[in-house]
Amino acid sequence: MKKIITIMLVLLTILTTILISGCTVDTVDTAPLEKITITEGQQPIGALVYIAFENGYFTEQGLEVIFQNHFSGKSGLNAVLEGKADIANVANTPIGFNVLKGNDVSIISTIGTSTKAIAVLALKDKGISVPSDLKNKKIGVTLGTNGEFFLNVFLTVHGLTINEVELVNTAPTEMYNELLEGRVDAVSAWNPHIGTIQSGFGDKVITFFDEDIYTLSWNLAGTSEFVNNNPEKIEKITRALVKAEEFVKNNPAEAITLVANFLQLDEEKLKEDWTTYSIEATLKQTLLLGLEDQSRWAIENNLTDAKEIPNYLDYIYMDALEKVKPEAVTIIR
């Protein structure tokens, strides 16, 4: 009898354990992930977004990120403004142009900067060996982007004006072919297209960098309506980005491999470019100054109907980054 009771007690204990385990499983939060569409323009300087996606940091925050591919940040931001996406990966120049147009834009965070992300690449057989040789040449550039701003400043620094060259509006993905077919003599390009052109043309092309005239700021931005109406989502995105930033700091080699694989880039070339990037989530005063400089340029060159430089503080959402990583917000208010 005692043996039977002992067996029953053992079975009861096992059954109780199973039931408790079952209840534990059932009580795990199974809320569906919140979907959010982020545009991306195949830019390695936007590494934090790709790392947060690949390492599951967005998922940890309860987000299902859907990427929408674009050939440029400008195109991605247009999609956001048209209601086709939620957040854009975009450089500061398209943001500035849209603010000047009166469009509804809100910057969430800068996620990467570089002073060597844009260059003018020219064909040597077109008689170009120094910047001044660009006079009267056809230059491919994606109008309304940081490529146009860089080109304008670059020409000015080297004694030329934008009126002394012929601009050819060219998509970034078409620059290689435009050079190959001889439809342009030079291009103002950014990575990874710089590397593609250099690899394809070899010593037939000359590359002009100028690290002292421009700092590329790569940002996440949405409409102010979306950002202000979804503060929890924006905070979750920011937390995932900051975690990705820590991963980059602690695992630089692995981060490069991850981004190279995600964007299908040559890893050795990306290693070279990586040294010119500052990959971190920030909102710095330099972002504000850069936007103001580019607005001044656009106004002075009649590229906009606006007559005054906007107060860009009204177009920067600081709440999320201030909450997640307050030391990264150094904009003077």
Short mmCIF file of C-alpha atoms in Angstrom, two decimals:
data_model
loop_
_atom_site.label_atom_id
_atom_site.label_comp_id
_atom_site.label_asym_id
_atom_site.label_seq_id
_atom_site.Cartn_x
_atom_site.Cartn_y
_atom_site.Cartn_z
CA MET A 1 0.00 0.00 0.00
CA LYS A 2 2.78 2.38 0.96
CA LYS A 3 4.46 1.60 -2.34
CA ILE A 4 1.31 2.53 -4.26
CA ILE A 5 0.96 5.80 -2.34
CA THR A 6 4.62 6.63 -3.03
CA ILE A 7 4.18 5.99 -6.74
CA MET A 8 1.05 8.15 -6.80
CA LEU A 9 2.87 10.99 -5.05
CA VAL A 10 5.69 10.82 -7.57
CA LEU A 11 3.21 10.87 -10.45
CA LEU A 12 1.36 13.78 -8.86
CA THR A 13 4.63 15.71 -8.53
CA ILE A 14 5.49 15.08 -12.17
CA LEU A 15 1.99 16.09 -13.29
CA THR A 16 2.14 19.27 -11.21
CA THR A 17 5.52 20.17 -12.73
CA ILE A 18 4.18 19.65 -16.24
CA LEU A 19 1.12 21.78 -15.53
CA ILE A 20 3.22 24.57 -14.05
CA SER A 21 5.58 24.44 -17.03
CA GLY A 22 2.63 24.54 -19.37
CA CYS A 23 1.20 27.56 -17.62
CA THR A 24 4.56 29.29 -17.81
CA VAL A 25 4.73 28.77 -21.56
CA ASP A 26 1.16 29.97 -21.99
CA THR A 27 1.84 33.19 -20.09
CA VAL A 28 4.82 34.24 -22.24
CA ASP A 29 4.07 37.48 -24.09
CA THR A 30 2.95 36.41 -27.53
CA ALA A 31 1.78 39.83 -28.67
CA PRO A 32 2.26 40.27 -32.42
CA LEU A 33 5.24 42.31 -33.57
CA GLU A 34 4.54 45.88 -34.62
CA LYS A 35 5.34 46.34 -38.29
CA ILE A 36 7.42 49.30 -39.39
CA THR A 37 8.71 50.00 -42.90
CA ILE A 38 12.18 51.51 -43.21
CA THR A 39 13.62 52.63 -46.53
CA GLU A 40 17.27 51.89 -47.23
CA GLY A 41 19.58 52.98 -50.00
CA GLN A 42 22.33 50.33 -49.89
CA GLN A 43 24.56 52.61 -47.82
CA PRO A 44 27.15 50.93 -45.56
CA ILE A 45 27.28 54.08 -43.44
CA GLY A 46 23.77 53.07 -42.32
CA ALA A 47 25.30 49.99 -40.70
CA LEU A 48 23.41 50.33 -37.40
CA VAL A 49 20.10 49.59 -39.09
CA TYR A 50 21.39 46.46 -40.83
CA ILE A 51 23.09 45.17 -37.68
CA ALA A 52 20.00 45.80 -35.55
CA PHE A 53 17.98 43.87 -38.12
CA GLU A 54 20.36 40.94 -38.60
CA ASN A 55 21.08 40.51 -34.88
CA GLY A 56 17.42 40.59 -33.94
CA TYR A 57 17.55 43.80 -31.92
CA PHE A 58 14.42 45.18 -33.57
CA THR A 59 12.61 41.93 -32.84
CA GLU A 60 13.69 42.12 -29.19
CA GLN A 61 11.93 45.47 -29.06
CA GLY A 62 8.75 43.98 -30.48
CA LEU A 63 9.22 45.38 -33.97
CA GLU A 64 8.99 43.68 -37.34
CA VAL A 65 11.11 45.80 -39.66
CA ILE A 66 10.32 45.62 -43.35
CA PHE A 67 12.99 47.09 -45.61
CA GLN A 68 12.01 49.00 -48.72
CA ASN A 69 14.87 49.31 -51.20
CA HIS A 70 15.70 52.63 -52.88
CA PHE A 71 18.63 53.79 -55.03
CA SER A 72 19.13 56.86 -52.82
CA GLY A 73 18.14 58.37 -49.50
CA LYS A 74 16.31 61.10 -51.41
CA SER A 75 14.08 58.50 -53.07
CA GLY A 76 13.47 56.82 -49.72
CA LEU A 77 12.48 60.08 -48.04
CA ASN A 78 10.08 60.80 -50.89
CA ALA A 79 8.43 57.44 -50.21
CA VAL A 80 8.01 58.37 -46.55
CA LEU A 81 6.47 61.73 -47.44
CA GLU A 82 4.10 59.95 -49.82
CA GLY A 83 2.97 57.61 -47.03
CA LYS A 84 4.55 54.53 -48.61
CA ALA A 85 7.02 53.94 -45.76
CA ASP A 86 7.43 54.97 -42.13
CA ILE A 87 11.11 55.84 -41.68
CA ALA A 88 13.83 56.78 -44.17
CA ASN A 89 17.58 56.24 -44.17
CA VAL A 90 18.67 59.56 -45.64
CA ALA A 91 21.50 62.09 -45.80
CA ASN A 92 21.10 65.65 -44.58
CA THR A 93 20.80 67.29 -48.02
CA PRO A 94 17.44 65.76 -49.08
CA ILE A 95 16.12 66.54 -45.61
CA GLY A 96 17.13 70.18 -46.01
CA PHE A 97 15.57 70.49 -49.46
CA ASN A 98 12.28 69.07 -48.19
CA VAL A 99 12.18 71.37 -45.20
CA LEU A 100 12.79 74.32 -47.55
CA LYS A 101 9.78 73.13 -49.55
CA GLY A 102 7.69 73.17 -46.39
CA ASN A 103 7.43 69.40 -46.15
CA ASP A 104 6.80 67.57 -42.90
CA VAL A 105 10.12 66.00 -41.82
CA SER A 106 11.46 64.97 -38.42
CA ILE A 107 14.99 63.66 -37.81
CA ILE A 108 15.13 60.90 -35.19
CA SER A 109 18.87 60.31 -35.07
CA THR A 110 22.07 60.55 -37.02
CA ILE A 111 23.46 57.01 -37.31
CA GLY A 112 26.70 57.64 -39.18
CA THR A 113 29.00 60.42 -40.35
CA SER A 114 31.96 60.59 -42.71
CA THR A 115 34.22 63.22 -44.24
CA LYS A 116 35.24 60.83 -47.02
CA ALA A 117 31.99 59.32 -48.22
CA ILE A 118 31.63 61.37 -51.41
CA ALA A 119 34.07 61.97 -54.24
CA VAL A 120 34.32 63.26 -57.78
CA LEU A 121 35.55 60.51 -60.11
CA ALA A 122 36.74 61.53 -63.58
CA LEU A 123 37.97 59.77 -66.70
CA LYS A 124 41.61 60.50 -67.42
CA ASP A 125 41.15 60.05 -71.16
CA LYS A 126 38.81 63.05 -71.09
CA GLY A 127 41.81 65.20 -70.23
CA ILE A 128 41.09 65.38 -66.52
CA SER A 129 44.03 65.11 -64.13
CA VAL A 130 43.37 67.99 -61.71
CA PRO A 131 40.08 69.51 -60.48
CA SER A 132 40.37 72.59 -62.71
CA ASP A 133 40.20 70.26 -65.75
CA LEU A 134 36.52 69.71 -64.95
CA LYS A 135 35.69 73.04 -66.59
CA ASN A 136 33.19 72.58 -69.45
CA LYS A 137 32.90 68.85 -68.70
CA LYS A 138 29.71 66.80 -68.28
CA ILE A 139 29.35 65.65 -64.69
CA GLY A 140 26.83 63.05 -63.58
CA VAL A 141 25.20 63.85 -60.24
CA THR A 142 21.98 62.93 -58.46
CA LEU A 143 20.33 66.33 -58.14
CA GLY A 144 18.89 67.31 -54.78
CA THR A 145 21.29 65.09 -52.85
CA ASN A 146 24.49 65.44 -50.87
CA GLY A 147 26.31 64.57 -54.11
CA GLU A 148 25.16 67.84 -55.66
CA PHE A 149 26.07 69.86 -52.58
CA PHE A 150 29.53 68.29 -52.39
CA LEU A 151 30.15 68.92 -56.09
CA ASN A 152 29.16 72.56 -55.78
CA VAL A 153 31.47 73.18 -52.83
CA PHE A 154 34.26 71.14 -54.44
CA LEU A 155 34.15 73.21 -57.62
CA THR A 156 34.09 76.46 -55.65
CA VAL A 157 37.14 75.45 -53.60
CA HIS A 158 39.00 74.70 -56.83
CA GLY A 159 38.16 77.98 -58.55
CA LEU A 160 35.19 76.88 -60.64
CA THR A 161 31.48 77.61 -60.51
CA ILE A 162 28.60 75.26 -61.11
CA ASN A 163 27.82 77.22 -64.29
CA GLU A 164 31.19 76.24 -65.77
CA VAL A 165 30.24 72.56 -65.94
CA GLU A 166 27.29 70.70 -67.41
CA LEU A 167 25.30 68.77 -64.82
CA VAL A 168 23.65 65.53 -65.92
CA ASN A 169 21.03 64.23 -63.48
CA THR A 170 22.11 60.62 -62.95
CA ALA A 171 20.88 57.91 -60.59
CA PRO A 172 23.69 56.49 -58.41
CA THR A 173 23.23 53.03 -59.89
CA GLU A 174 23.64 54.41 -63.43
CA MET A 175 26.88 56.35 -62.91
CA TYR A 176 29.16 53.48 -63.86
CA ASN A 177 27.35 52.90 -67.16
CA GLU A 178 27.16 56.62 -67.93
CA LEU A 179 30.94 56.82 -67.62
CA LEU A 180 31.41 53.61 -69.58
CA GLU A 181 29.22 54.81 -72.45
CA GLY A 182 30.91 58.21 -72.49
CA ARG A 183 27.74 60.16 -71.75
CA VAL A 184 29.48 61.91 -68.85
CA ASP A 185 33.12 62.78 -68.22
CA ALA A 186 32.95 62.62 -64.43
CA VAL A 187 30.53 61.86 -61.61
CA SER A 188 29.93 62.98 -58.05
CA ALA A 189 29.30 59.70 -56.25
CA TRP A 190 29.14 58.10 -52.83
CA ASN A 191 29.90 54.65 -51.48
CA PRO A 192 29.48 51.88 -52.48
CA HIS A 193 29.36 53.34 -56.02
CA ILE A 194 32.79 54.93 -55.60
CA GLY A 195 34.27 51.48 -55.09
CA THR A 196 32.35 50.01 -58.03
CA ILE A 197 33.68 52.68 -60.39
CA GLN A 198 37.23 52.41 -59.08
CA SER A 199 37.22 48.63 -59.44
CA GLY A 200 35.73 48.70 -62.92
CA PHE A 201 37.87 51.46 -64.41
CA GLY A 202 41.10 50.92 -62.49
CA ASP A 203 43.77 53.50 -63.32
CA LYS A 204 41.61 54.95 -66.09
CA VAL A 205 39.75 56.98 -63.50
CA ILE A 206 41.03 59.61 -61.07
CA THR A 207 39.31 60.13 -57.72
CA PHE A 208 39.09 63.51 -56.01
CA PHE A 209 38.29 63.44 -52.29
CA ASP A 210 38.23 66.51 -50.07
CA GLU A 211 37.80 65.71 -46.39
CA ASP A 212 37.85 69.37 -45.33
CA ILE A 213 34.80 70.67 -47.17
CA TYR A 214 31.93 68.36 -46.27
CA THR A 215 30.76 65.93 -43.60
CA LEU A 216 28.11 63.44 -44.65
CA SER A 217 25.45 62.94 -42.01
CA TRP A 218 23.37 59.77 -42.46
CA ASN A 219 20.11 59.86 -40.54
CA LEU A 220 16.83 58.21 -39.75
CA ALA A 221 13.86 60.49 -40.40
CA GLY A 222 10.10 60.30 -40.68
CA THR A 223 7.23 62.71 -40.93
CA SER A 224 6.72 64.69 -37.73
CA GLU A 225 3.15 63.38 -37.69
CA PHE A 226 4.31 59.76 -37.61
CA VAL A 227 7.16 60.41 -35.17
CA ASN A 228 5.10 62.43 -32.70
CA ASN A 229 2.18 60.00 -32.86
CA ASN A 230 4.39 56.94 -32.29
CA PRO A 231 6.84 57.85 -29.49
CA GLU A 232 7.01 54.26 -28.21
CA LYS A 233 7.93 52.89 -31.63
CA ILE A 234 10.58 55.57 -32.07
CA GLU A 235 12.05 54.75 -28.67
CA LYS A 236 12.12 51.04 -29.54
CA ILE A 237 13.91 51.78 -32.81
CA THR A 238 16.41 53.94 -30.94
CA ARG A 239 17.09 51.25 -28.33
CA ALA A 240 17.78 48.73 -31.08
CA LEU A 241 20.17 51.17 -32.79
CA VAL A 242 22.08 51.90 -29.58
CA LYS A 243 22.45 48.16 -28.96
CA ALA A 244 23.77 47.79 -32.52
CA GLU A 245 26.24 50.60 -31.81
CA GLU A 246 27.60 48.65 -28.84
CA PHE A 247 27.95 45.60 -31.08
CA VAL A 248 30.00 47.64 -33.58
CA LYS A 249 32.30 48.91 -30.83
CA ASN A 250 32.85 45.47 -29.34
CA ASN A 251 32.90 43.42 -32.57
CA PRO A 252 34.19 45.65 -35.41
CA ALA A 253 35.39 42.82 -37.65
CA GLU A 254 32.14 40.89 -37.25
CA ALA A 255 30.15 44.06 -37.91
CA ILE A 256 32.00 44.66 -41.18
CA THR A 257 31.37 41.07 -42.30
CA LEU A 258 27.69 41.34 -41.41
CA VAL A 259 27.18 44.59 -43.34
CA ALA A 260 29.21 43.35 -46.32
CA ASN A 261 27.09 40.21 -46.52
CA PHE A 262 23.82 42.07 -46.07
CA LEU A 263 24.61 44.62 -48.80
CA GLN A 264 26.57 42.13 -50.93
CA LEU A 265 29.69 44.30 -50.89
CA ASP A 266 33.34 43.38 -51.21
CA GLU A 267 34.44 42.90 -47.61
CA GLU A 268 38.03 44.03 -48.14
CA LYS A 269 36.87 47.26 -49.79
CA LEU A 270 34.39 47.85 -46.97
CA LYS A 271 37.20 47.42 -44.43
CA GLU A 272 39.02 50.32 -46.10
CA ASP A 273 35.92 52.52 -46.20
CA TRP A 274 34.95 51.60 -42.62
CA THR A 275 37.90 53.54 -41.23
CA THR A 276 36.37 56.74 -42.63
CA TYR A 277 33.00 56.19 -40.92
CA SER A 278 31.84 57.17 -37.46
CA ILE A 279 29.10 54.64 -36.76
CA GLU A 280 27.05 55.85 -33.79
CA ALA A 281 23.63 57.18 -32.85
CA THR A 282 23.92 60.92 -32.17
CA LEU A 283 22.25 64.29 -32.48
CA LYS A 284 25.15 66.73 -32.67
CA GLN A 285 25.44 70.44 -33.29
CA THR A 286 27.25 69.66 -36.54
CA LEU A 287 24.01 68.18 -37.90
CA LEU A 288 22.27 71.50 -37.33
CA LEU A 289 25.14 73.52 -38.81
CA GLY A 290 25.32 71.28 -41.87
CA LEU A 291 21.61 71.69 -42.57
CA GLU A 292 21.91 75.46 -42.24
CA ASP A 293 24.95 75.58 -44.57
CA GLN A 294 23.18 73.55 -47.22
CA SER A 295 20.04 75.67 -46.97
CA ARG A 296 22.14 78.81 -47.40
CA TRP A 297 23.73 77.26 -50.51
CA ALA A 298 20.34 76.28 -51.95
CA ILE A 299 18.92 79.77 -51.38
CA GLU A 300 21.96 81.56 -52.80
CA ASN A 301 21.93 79.36 -55.92
CA ASN A 302 18.17 79.72 -56.47
CA LEU A 303 17.61 76.00 -55.99
CA THR A 304 14.60 76.71 -53.79
CA ASP A 305 11.81 79.25 -53.58
CA ALA A 306 12.54 79.72 -49.88
CA LYS A 307 14.19 82.97 -48.86
CA GLU A 308 15.08 82.25 -45.25
CA ILE A 309 16.97 79.46 -43.48
CA PRO A 310 14.51 77.41 -41.41
CA ASN A 311 14.89 76.85 -37.69
CA TYR A 312 15.98 73.23 -37.93
CA LEU A 313 15.46 72.66 -34.22
CA ASP A 314 11.78 72.36 -35.15
CA TYR A 315 12.62 69.41 -37.39
CA ILE A 316 14.66 67.30 -34.97
CA TYR A 317 12.98 64.87 -32.56
CA MET A 318 15.25 64.50 -29.54
CA ASP A 319 13.00 62.73 -27.03
CA ALA A 320 13.90 59.13 -27.88
CA LEU A 321 17.68 59.50 -28.01
CA GLU A 322 17.67 61.73 -24.92
CA LYS A 323 15.86 58.95 -23.06
CA VAL A 324 17.97 56.06 -24.36
CA LYS A 325 21.40 57.69 -24.68
CA PRO A 326 21.27 61.25 -23.31
CA GLU A 327 25.00 61.90 -23.67
CA ALA A 328 24.64 61.52 -27.46
CA VAL A 329 22.44 64.63 -27.74
CA THR A 330 24.71 67.69 -27.87
CA ILE A 331 22.61 70.06 -29.96
CA ILE A 332 22.48 73.53 -28.41
CA ARG A 333 18.94 74.73 -27.77
#
